[in-house]
Coordinates of C-alpha atoms in Angstrom, one line a residue:
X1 CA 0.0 0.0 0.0
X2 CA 0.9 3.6 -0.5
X3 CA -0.1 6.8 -1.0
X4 CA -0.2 8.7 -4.0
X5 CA -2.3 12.0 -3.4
X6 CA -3.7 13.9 -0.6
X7 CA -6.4 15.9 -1.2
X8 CA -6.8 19.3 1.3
X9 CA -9.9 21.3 1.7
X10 CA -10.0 24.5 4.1
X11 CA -13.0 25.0 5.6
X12 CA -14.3 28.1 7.3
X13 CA -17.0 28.0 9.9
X14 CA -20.9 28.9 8.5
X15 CA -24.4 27.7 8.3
X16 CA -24.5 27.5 4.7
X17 CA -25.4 23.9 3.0
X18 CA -23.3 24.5 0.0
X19 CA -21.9 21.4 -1.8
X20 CA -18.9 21.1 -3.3
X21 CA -16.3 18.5 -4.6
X22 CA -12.9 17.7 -3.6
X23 CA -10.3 15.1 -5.8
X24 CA -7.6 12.8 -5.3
X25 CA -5.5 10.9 -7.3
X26 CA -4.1 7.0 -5.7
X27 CA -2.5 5.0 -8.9
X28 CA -4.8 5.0 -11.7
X29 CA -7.7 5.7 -9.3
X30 CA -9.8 8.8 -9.1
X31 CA -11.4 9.6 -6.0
X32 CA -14.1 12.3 -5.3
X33 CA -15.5 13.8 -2.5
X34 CA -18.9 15.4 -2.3
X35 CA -20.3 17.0 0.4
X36 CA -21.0 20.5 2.2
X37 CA -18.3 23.4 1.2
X38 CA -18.8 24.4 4.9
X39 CA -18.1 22.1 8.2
X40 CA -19.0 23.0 11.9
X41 CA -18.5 20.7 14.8
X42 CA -21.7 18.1 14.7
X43 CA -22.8 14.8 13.8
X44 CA -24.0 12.3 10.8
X45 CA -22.0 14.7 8.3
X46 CA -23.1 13.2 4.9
X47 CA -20.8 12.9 2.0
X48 CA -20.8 10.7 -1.4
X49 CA -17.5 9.1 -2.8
X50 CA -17.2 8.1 -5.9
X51 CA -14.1 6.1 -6.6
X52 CA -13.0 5.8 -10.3
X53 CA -10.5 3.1 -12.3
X54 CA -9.2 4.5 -15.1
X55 CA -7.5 1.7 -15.9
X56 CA -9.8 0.1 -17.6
X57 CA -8.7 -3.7 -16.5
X58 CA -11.1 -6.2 -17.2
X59 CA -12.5 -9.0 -15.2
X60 CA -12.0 -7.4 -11.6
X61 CA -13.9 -7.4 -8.5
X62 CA -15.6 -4.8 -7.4
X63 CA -14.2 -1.7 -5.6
X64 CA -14.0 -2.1 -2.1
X65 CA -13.4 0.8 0.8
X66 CA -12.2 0.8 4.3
X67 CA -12.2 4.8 5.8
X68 CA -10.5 6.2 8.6
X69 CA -10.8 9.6 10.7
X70 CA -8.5 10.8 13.1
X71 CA -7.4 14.2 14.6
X72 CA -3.9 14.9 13.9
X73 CA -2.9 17.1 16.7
X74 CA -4.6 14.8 19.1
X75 CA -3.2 11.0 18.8
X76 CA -4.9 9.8 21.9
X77 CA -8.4 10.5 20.8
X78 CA -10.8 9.5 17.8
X79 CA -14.4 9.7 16.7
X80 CA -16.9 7.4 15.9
X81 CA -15.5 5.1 13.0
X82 CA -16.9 6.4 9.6
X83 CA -19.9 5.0 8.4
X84 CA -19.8 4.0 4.4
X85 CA -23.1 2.5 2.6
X86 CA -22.2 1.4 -0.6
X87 CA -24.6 2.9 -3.3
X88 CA -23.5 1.2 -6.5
X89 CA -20.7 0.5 -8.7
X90 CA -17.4 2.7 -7.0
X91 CA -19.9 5.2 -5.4
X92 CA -20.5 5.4 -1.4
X93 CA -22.0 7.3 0.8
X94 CA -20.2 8.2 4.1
X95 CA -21.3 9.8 7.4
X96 CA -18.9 11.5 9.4
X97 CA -19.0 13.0 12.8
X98 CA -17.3 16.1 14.0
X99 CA -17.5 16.6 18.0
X100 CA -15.4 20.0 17.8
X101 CA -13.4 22.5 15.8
X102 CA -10.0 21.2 14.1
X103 CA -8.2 19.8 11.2
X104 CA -9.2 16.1 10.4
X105 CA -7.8 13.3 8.1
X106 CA -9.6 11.4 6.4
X107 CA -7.7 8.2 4.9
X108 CA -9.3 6.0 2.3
X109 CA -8.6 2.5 1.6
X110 CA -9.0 1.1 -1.9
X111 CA -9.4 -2.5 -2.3
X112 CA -9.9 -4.1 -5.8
X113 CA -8.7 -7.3 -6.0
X114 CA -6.6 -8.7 -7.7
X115 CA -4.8 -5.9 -7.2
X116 CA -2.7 -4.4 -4.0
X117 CA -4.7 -1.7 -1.9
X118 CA -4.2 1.5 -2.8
X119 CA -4.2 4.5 0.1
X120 CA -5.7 8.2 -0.6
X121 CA -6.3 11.2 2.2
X122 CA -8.4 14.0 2.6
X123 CA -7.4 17.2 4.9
X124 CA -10.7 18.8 6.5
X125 CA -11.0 21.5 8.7
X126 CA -14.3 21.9 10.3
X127 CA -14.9 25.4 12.0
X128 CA -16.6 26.0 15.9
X129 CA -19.9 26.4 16.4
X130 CA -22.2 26.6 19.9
X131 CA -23.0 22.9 20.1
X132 CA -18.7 22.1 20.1
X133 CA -19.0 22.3 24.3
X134 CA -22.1 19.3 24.1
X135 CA -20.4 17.6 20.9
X136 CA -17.1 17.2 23.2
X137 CA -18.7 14.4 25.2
X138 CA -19.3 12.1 21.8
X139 CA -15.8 12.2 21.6
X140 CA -13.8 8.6 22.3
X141 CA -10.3 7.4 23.0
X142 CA -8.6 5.0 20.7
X143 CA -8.9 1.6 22.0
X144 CA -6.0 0.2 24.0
X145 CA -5.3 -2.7 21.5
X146 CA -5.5 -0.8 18.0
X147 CA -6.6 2.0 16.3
X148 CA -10.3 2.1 16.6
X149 CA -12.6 3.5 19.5
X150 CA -12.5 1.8 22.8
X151 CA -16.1 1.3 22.3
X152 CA -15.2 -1.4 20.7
X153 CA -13.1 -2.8 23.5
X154 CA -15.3 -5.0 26.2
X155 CA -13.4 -6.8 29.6
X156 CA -10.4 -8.1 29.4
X157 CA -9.3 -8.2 25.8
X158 CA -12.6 -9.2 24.5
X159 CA -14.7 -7.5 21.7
X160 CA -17.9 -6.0 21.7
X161 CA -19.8 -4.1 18.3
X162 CA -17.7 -0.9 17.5
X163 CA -21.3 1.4 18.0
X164 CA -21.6 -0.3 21.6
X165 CA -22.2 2.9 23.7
X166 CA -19.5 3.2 26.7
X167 CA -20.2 4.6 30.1
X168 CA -17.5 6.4 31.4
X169 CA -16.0 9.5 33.3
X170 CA -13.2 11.1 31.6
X171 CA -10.6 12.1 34.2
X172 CA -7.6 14.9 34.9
X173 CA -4.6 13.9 32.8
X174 CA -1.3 13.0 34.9
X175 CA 1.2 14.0 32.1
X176 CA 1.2 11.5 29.9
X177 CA -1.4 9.6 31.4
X178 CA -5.3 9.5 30.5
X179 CA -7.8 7.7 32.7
X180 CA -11.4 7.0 33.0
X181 CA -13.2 5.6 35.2
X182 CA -16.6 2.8 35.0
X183 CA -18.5 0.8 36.0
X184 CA -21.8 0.3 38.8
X185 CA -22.6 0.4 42.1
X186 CA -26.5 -0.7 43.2
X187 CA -28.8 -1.2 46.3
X188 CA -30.9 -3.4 45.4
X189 CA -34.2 -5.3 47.1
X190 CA -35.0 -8.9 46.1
X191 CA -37.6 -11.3 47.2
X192 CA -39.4 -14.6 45.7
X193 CA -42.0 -16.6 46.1
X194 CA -42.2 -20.8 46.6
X195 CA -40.8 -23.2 48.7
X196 CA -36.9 -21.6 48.6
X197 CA -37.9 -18.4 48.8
X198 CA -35.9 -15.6 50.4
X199 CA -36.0 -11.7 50.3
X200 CA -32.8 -9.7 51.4
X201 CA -31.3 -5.9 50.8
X202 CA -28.3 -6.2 49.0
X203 CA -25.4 -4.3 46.7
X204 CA -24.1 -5.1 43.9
X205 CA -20.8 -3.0 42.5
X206 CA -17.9 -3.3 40.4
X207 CA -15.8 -0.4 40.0
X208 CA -12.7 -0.2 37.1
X209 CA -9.9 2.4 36.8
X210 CA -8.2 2.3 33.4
X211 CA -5.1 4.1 32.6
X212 CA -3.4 4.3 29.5
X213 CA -0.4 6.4 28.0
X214 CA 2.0 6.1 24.4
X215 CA 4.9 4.2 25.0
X216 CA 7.3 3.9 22.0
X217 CA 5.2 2.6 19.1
X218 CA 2.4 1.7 21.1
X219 CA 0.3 1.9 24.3
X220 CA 0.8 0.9 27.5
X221 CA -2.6 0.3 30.0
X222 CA -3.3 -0.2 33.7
X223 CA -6.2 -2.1 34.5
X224 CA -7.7 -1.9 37.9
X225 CA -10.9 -3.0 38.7
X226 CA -12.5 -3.4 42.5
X227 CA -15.7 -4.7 43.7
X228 CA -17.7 -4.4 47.8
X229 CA -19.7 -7.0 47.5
X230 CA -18.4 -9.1 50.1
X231 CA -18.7 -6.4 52.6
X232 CA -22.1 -5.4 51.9
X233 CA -23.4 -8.8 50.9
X234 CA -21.3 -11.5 53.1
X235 CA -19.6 -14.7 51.9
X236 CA -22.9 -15.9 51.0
X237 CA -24.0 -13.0 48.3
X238 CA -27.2 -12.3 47.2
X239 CA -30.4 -14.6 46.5
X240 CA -30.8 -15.9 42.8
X241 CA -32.7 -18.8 42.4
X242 CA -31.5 -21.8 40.6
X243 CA -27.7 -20.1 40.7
X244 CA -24.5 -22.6 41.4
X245 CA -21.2 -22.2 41.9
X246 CA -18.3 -21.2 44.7
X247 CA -18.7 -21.9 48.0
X248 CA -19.0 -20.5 51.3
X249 CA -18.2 -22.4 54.6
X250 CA -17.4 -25.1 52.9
X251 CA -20.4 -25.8 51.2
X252 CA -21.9 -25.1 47.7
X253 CA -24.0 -22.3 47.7
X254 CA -27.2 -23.0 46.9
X255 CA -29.6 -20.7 44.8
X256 CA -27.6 -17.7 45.4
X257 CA -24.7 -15.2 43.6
X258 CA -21.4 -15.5 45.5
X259 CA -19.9 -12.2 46.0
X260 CA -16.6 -10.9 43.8
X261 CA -13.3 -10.3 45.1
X262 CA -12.3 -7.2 46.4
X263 CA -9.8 -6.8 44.0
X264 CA -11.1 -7.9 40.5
X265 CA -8.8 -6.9 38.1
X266 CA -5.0 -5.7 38.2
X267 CA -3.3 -6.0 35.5
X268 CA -1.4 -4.3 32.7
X269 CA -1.3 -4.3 28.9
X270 CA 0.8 -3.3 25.9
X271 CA -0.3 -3.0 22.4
X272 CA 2.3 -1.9 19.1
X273 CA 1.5 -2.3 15.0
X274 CA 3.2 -5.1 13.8
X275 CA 3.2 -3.4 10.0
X276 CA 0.9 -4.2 7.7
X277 CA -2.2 -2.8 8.9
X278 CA -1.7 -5.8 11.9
X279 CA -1.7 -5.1 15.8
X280 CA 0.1 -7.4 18.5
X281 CA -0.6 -7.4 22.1
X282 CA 0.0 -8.7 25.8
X283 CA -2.3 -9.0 28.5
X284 CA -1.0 -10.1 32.2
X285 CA -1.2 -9.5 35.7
X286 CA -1.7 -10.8 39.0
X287 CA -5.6 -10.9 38.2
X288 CA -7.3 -10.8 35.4
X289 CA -9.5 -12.4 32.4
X290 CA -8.6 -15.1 30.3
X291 CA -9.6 -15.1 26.0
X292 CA -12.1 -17.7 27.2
X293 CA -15.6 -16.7 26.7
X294 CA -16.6 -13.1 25.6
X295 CA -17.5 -10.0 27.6
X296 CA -18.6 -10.6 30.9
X297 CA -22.2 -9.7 32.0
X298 CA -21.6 -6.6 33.7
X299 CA -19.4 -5.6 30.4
X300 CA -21.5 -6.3 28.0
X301 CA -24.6 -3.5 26.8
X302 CA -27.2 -6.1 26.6
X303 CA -27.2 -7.1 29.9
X304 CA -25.4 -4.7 32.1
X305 CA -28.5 -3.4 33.3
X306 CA -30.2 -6.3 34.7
X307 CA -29.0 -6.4 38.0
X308 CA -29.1 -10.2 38.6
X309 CA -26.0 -12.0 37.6
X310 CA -27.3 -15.1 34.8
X311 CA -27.6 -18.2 36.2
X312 CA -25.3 -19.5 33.1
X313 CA -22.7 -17.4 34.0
X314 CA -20.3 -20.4 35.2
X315 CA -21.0 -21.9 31.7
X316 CA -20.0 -18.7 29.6
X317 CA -18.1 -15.8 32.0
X318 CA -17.5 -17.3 35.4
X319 CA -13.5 -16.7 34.6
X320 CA -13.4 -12.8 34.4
X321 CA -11.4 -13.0 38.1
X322 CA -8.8 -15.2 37.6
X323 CA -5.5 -15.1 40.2
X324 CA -3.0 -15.3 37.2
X325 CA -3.1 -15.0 33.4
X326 CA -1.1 -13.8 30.3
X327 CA -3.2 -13.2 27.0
X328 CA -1.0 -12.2 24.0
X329 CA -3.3 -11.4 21.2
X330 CA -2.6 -11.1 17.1
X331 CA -4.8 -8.9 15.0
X332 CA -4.2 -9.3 11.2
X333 CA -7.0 -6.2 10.5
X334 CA -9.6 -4.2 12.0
X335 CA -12.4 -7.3 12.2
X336 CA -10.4 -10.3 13.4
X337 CA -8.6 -10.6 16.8
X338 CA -6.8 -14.0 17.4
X339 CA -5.6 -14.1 21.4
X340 CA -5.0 -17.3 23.4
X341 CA -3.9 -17.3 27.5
X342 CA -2.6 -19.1 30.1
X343 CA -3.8 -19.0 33.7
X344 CA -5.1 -19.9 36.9
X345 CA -7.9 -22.5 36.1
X346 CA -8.9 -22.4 39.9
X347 CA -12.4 -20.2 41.0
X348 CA -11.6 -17.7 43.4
X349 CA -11.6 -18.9 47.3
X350 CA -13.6 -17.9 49.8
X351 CA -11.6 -14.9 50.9
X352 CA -12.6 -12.4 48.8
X353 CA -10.6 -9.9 50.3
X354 CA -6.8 -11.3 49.9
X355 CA -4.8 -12.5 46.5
X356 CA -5.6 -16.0 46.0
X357 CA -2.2 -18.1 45.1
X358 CA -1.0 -17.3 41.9
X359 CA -0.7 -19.7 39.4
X360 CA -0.5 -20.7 35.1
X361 CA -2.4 -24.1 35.1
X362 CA -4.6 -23.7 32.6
X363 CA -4.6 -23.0 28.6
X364 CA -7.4 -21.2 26.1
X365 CA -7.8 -19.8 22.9
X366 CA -10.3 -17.6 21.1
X367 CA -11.1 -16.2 17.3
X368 CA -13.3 -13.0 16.9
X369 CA -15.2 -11.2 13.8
X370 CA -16.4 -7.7 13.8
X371 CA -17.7 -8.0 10.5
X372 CA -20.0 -4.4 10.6
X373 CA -19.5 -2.0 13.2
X374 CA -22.8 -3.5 14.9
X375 CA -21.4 -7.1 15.1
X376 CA -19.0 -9.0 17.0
X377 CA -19.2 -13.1 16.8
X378 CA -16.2 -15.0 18.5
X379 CA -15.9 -18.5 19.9
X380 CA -13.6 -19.8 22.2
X381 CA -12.4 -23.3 24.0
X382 CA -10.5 -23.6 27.4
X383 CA -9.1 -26.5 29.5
X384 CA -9.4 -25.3 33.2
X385 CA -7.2 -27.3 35.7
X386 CA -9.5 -27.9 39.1
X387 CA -11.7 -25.2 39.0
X388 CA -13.8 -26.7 41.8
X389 CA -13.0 -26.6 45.4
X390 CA -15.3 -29.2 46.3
X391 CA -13.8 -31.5 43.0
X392 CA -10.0 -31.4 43.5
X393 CA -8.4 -32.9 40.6
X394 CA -11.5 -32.9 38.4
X395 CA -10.4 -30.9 35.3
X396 CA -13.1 -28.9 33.0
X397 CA -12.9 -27.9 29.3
X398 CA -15.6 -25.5 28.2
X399 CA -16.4 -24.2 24.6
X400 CA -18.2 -20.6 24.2
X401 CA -19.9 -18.9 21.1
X402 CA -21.0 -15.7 21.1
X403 CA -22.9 -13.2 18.5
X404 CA -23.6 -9.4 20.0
X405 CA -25.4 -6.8 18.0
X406 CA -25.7 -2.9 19.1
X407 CA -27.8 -0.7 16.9
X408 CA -27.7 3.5 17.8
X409 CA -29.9 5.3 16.6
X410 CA -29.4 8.9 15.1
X411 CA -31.9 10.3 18.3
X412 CA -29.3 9.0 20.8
X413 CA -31.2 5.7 21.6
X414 CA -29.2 2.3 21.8
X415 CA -30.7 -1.3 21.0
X416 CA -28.4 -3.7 22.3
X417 CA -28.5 -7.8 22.1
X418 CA -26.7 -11.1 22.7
X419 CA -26.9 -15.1 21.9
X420 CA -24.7 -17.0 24.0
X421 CA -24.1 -20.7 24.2
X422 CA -21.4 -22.5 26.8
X423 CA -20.6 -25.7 27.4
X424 CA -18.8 -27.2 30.1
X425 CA -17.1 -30.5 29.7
X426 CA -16.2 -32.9 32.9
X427 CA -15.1 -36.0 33.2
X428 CA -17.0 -37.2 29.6
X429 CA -20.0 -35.3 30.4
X430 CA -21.5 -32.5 28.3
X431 CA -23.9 -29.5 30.3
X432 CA -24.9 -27.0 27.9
X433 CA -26.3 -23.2 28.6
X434 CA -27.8 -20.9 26.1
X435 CA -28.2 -17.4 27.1
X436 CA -30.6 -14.5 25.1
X437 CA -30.5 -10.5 26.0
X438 CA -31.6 -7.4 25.3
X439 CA -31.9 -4.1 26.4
X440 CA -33.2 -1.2 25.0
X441 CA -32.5 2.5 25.8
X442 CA -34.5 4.9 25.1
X443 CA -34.2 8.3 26.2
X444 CA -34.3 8.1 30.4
X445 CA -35.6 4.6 29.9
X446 CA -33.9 1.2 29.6
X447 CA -35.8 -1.6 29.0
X448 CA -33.9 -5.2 29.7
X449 CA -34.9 -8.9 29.7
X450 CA -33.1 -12.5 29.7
X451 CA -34.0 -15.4 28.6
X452 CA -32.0 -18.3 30.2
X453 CA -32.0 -22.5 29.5
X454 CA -29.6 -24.2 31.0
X455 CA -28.5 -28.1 32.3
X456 CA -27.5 -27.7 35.5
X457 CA -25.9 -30.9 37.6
X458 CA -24.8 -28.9 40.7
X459 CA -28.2 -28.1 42.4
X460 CA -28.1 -28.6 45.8
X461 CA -30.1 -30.7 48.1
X462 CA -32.1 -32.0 45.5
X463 CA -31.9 -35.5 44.2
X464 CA -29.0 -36.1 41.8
X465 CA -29.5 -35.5 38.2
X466 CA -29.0 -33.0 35.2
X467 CA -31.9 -30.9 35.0
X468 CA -33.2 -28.2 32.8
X469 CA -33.7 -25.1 34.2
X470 CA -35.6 -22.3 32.1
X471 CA -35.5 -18.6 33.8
X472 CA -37.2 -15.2 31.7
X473 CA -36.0 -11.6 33.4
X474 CA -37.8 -8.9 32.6
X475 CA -37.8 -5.2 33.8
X476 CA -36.6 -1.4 33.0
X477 CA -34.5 1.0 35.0
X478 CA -35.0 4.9 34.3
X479 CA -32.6 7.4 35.2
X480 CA -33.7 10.2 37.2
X481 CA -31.1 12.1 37.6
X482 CA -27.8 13.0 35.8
X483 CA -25.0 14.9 38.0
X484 CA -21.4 15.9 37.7
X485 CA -20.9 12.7 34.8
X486 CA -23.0 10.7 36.5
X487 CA -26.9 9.0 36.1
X488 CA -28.9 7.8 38.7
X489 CA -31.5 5.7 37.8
X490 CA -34.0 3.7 39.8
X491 CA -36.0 0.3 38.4
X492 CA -37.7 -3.0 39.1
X493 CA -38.1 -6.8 37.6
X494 CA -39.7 -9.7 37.6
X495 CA -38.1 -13.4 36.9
X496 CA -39.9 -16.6 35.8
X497 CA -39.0 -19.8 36.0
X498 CA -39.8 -23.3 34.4
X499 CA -37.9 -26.5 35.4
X500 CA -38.9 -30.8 35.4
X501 CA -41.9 -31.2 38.0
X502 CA -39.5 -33.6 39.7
X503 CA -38.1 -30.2 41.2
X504 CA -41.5 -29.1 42.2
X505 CA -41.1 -30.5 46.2
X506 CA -38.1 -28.4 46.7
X507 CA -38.6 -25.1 44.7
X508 CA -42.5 -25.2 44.3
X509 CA -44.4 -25.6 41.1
X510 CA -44.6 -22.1 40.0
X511 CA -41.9 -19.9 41.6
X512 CA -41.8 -16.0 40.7
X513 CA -38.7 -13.4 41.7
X514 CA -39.0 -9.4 41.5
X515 CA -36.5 -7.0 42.9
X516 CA -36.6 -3.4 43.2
X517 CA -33.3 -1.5 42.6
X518 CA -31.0 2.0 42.5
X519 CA -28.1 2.2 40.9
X520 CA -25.3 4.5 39.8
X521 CA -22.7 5.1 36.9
X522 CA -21.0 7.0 34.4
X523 CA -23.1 8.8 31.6
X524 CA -22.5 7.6 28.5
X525 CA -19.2 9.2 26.3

């Protein structure tokens, strides 16, 4: 690849709708860009390219184009990705989105195989206007592990859709260091009806610090991430009927959420091109998430405001604190990301406030695809050494597959969705877990359900057996208040259940949850 022409357009700051045309030359290609003569700081800027060959060759494939826009005087930050529709035959339209006043590049990749890409720029400079000061909070920092918005970037080193809104607090820069900070923090009120039922005040919160700075030819990033749950909740957590996993006392909890750790995440990164349009990177620390699954629940858009943890979550997430691991990652383009770890294979004790024994035990692997920039499918296997307390030496494999969809919407709301399937493997046996979610914000309003089928073999004092276990959520959360950064937002929900009648002397026949809640975060960026 190289480039051949750059095309520069001044632009003064006005109201006028004036269009006018721009060229470039890359090779024998011809590039033109149409839009307004006259930019100001806002979004969903429309413009049509039309990309001609005036080669003449015959027998090609169509023209193909990857875009780019990036602030030159400001390295650390991007917008939105571009947004190109193709119209027909080498012409596109492309929205663009300005949050302030500057001098922007746009770089064009031509792809027409069986030829090599060809690369072409455009210089814009977009004038002030009043909206700048509002249009300054649309604006994102490149992700940690390449160039694109850290929208794109969920926990760990997993993937979510590029439009996936992100809720965080921009904070002072320490020299050469930018942070933000995310995450939640909840009181919540659950009760249920039927034979196990229970009712009990509770928090949830998981709190993440992320720190990032250039370092050579690439990025360096601190990842801290904290949690209170044990000190508010107990050893035992919160009830959630039909959940498994961890312990407390020695014993399996039954039908309840263990708390997190303390200390969730520490752990650093570092991310360089490797040439080629390709990115390489490491992951490690002390604690920290494997490439085994995708985004965890309280990562991910569809789900992070339901405030009940999945009952699948030890089929699909249940590794996101893990006391020990090192991810390196390969990324041949902007939509794949190849990463594979080793780590600590153990579930976190029952101290949740001290550093578990560190260890590498364990191996996995995982492929992603953001094939649109309101995708991202992955899949991923692991072999996890011991994870049980109560089964020493009983090793697990588990296999993941994930497909998440965002959709924003030019009015500010966001639909958001996932499919999820886990399986664990143990000792020959299969137990499988399919997850749906979905959560739709609009305006104030979020509205969220889950709908859950799992084969769970670790329900406790019941008879032994694999049984299927069906759980619907359902609720909404609106925010009545937004302060400083920061939206309050107060909600409710309601959780049904279906399961083999076999069950019916221990949990009842038909057992109903609901659960009142408050919660707090970061507005969205």
């Amino acid at each position: 690849m190289k480039l051949l022409f750059m095309g520069c357009l001044a632009l003064a700051h006005s109201s006028g709708v004036a269009q006018g045309q721009i060229k470039a030359e890359a090779g024998s290609y011809e590039v033109v860009l149409d839009g307004p003569t006259h930019l100001v700081a806002q979004k969903n800027v429309s413009f049509e390219l039309t990309v001609t060959d005036r080669s003449m060759r015959p027998n090609q494939e169509p023209i193909e184009l990857d875009a780019k826009l990036e602030m030159p005087s400001m390295t650390g930050m991007m917008l939105e990705r571009p947004r190109l529709e193709h119209l027909a035959s080498g012409k596109f339209k492309l929205m663009l989105d300005f949050p302030h006043a500057g001098d922007y590049r746009l770089a064009l990749t031509i792809n027409h195989p069986p030829r090599p890409s060809d690369r072409v720029s455009f210089n814009l400079h977009v004038g002030a206007d009043e909206a700048e000061d509002r249009s300054m909070t649309h604006m994102h920092m490149v992700g940690e592990f390449g160039p694109w918005s850290m929208n794109r970037e969920g926990s760990g080193t997993s993937w979510l859709p590029e439009s996936s809104p992100m809720f965080a607090k921009m904070l002072d820069s320490t020299g050469p260091w930018q942070a933000h900070l995310m995450g939640m923090a909840s009181a919540n009120y659950t009760d249920s009806e039927g034979k196990r039922a229970e009712r009990q005040v509770y928090s949830n919160s998981m709190v993440m610090l992320m720190a990032r700075r250039n370092a050579g030819k690439g990025i360096l990033g601190v990842h801290l991430m904290a949690s209170l749950d044990a000190l508010f909740n107990g050893e035992r957590g919160y009830p959630d009927l039909f959940q498994t996993g961890e312990t407390a006392h020695g014993r399996p909890l039954k039908d309840r959420q263990h708390p997190h750790d303390l200390l969730a995440e520490a752990a650093v990164s570092y991310s360089a091109p490797l040439g080629g349009g390709a990115q390489g990177f490491i992951y490690a620390g002390p604690i920290g998430e494997p490439a085994l699954g995708g985004t965890m629940f309280l990562h991910r858009p569809s789900g992070m405001e339901i405030p009940e943890a999945p009952i699948t979550h030890h089929w699909f997430d249940s590794t996101h604190i893990t006391f020990g691991v090192v991810t390196a990652g390969f990324i041949p383009n902007d939509r794949w990301k190849l990463d594979a770890s080793v780590f600590n294979g153990q579930e976190p004790d029952e101290n949740r406030y001290a550093i578990d024994p560190i260890a590498l035990n364990s191996l996995s692997g995982r492929v992603t695809f953001n094939p649109h920039r309101d995708w991202s499918l992955s899949a991923s296997y692991g072999y996890r050494k011991s994870p049980e307390a109560l089964e020493p030496g009983v090793d697990q494999h588990r296999l993941t597959f994930s497909a998440n969809h965002n959709r924003a919407f030019g009015n500010g709301d966001n639909w958001s969705s996932a499919l999820l399937f886990g399986r664990n493997i143990k000792q020959g046996s299969n137990s499988d877990a399919w997850v749906f979610e979905s959560t739709y914000m609009n305006g104030p309003t979020s509205y969220f359900t889950r709908f859950e089928r799992v084969e769970k073999d670790e329900l406790v004092d019941v008879p032994a057996g694999k049984y299927t276990i069906n759980k619907l959520i359902a609720g909404l959360v609106r925010n009545i208040a937004d302060r400083d950064g920061y939206q309050i937002g107060i909600g409710g929900y309601i959780g049904l259940y279906s399961f083999p009648s076999t069950l019916e002397p221990f949990y009842g026949k038909s057992p109903v949850s609901f659960g009142l809640f408050i919660r707090i975060r970061p507005g969205p960026m």
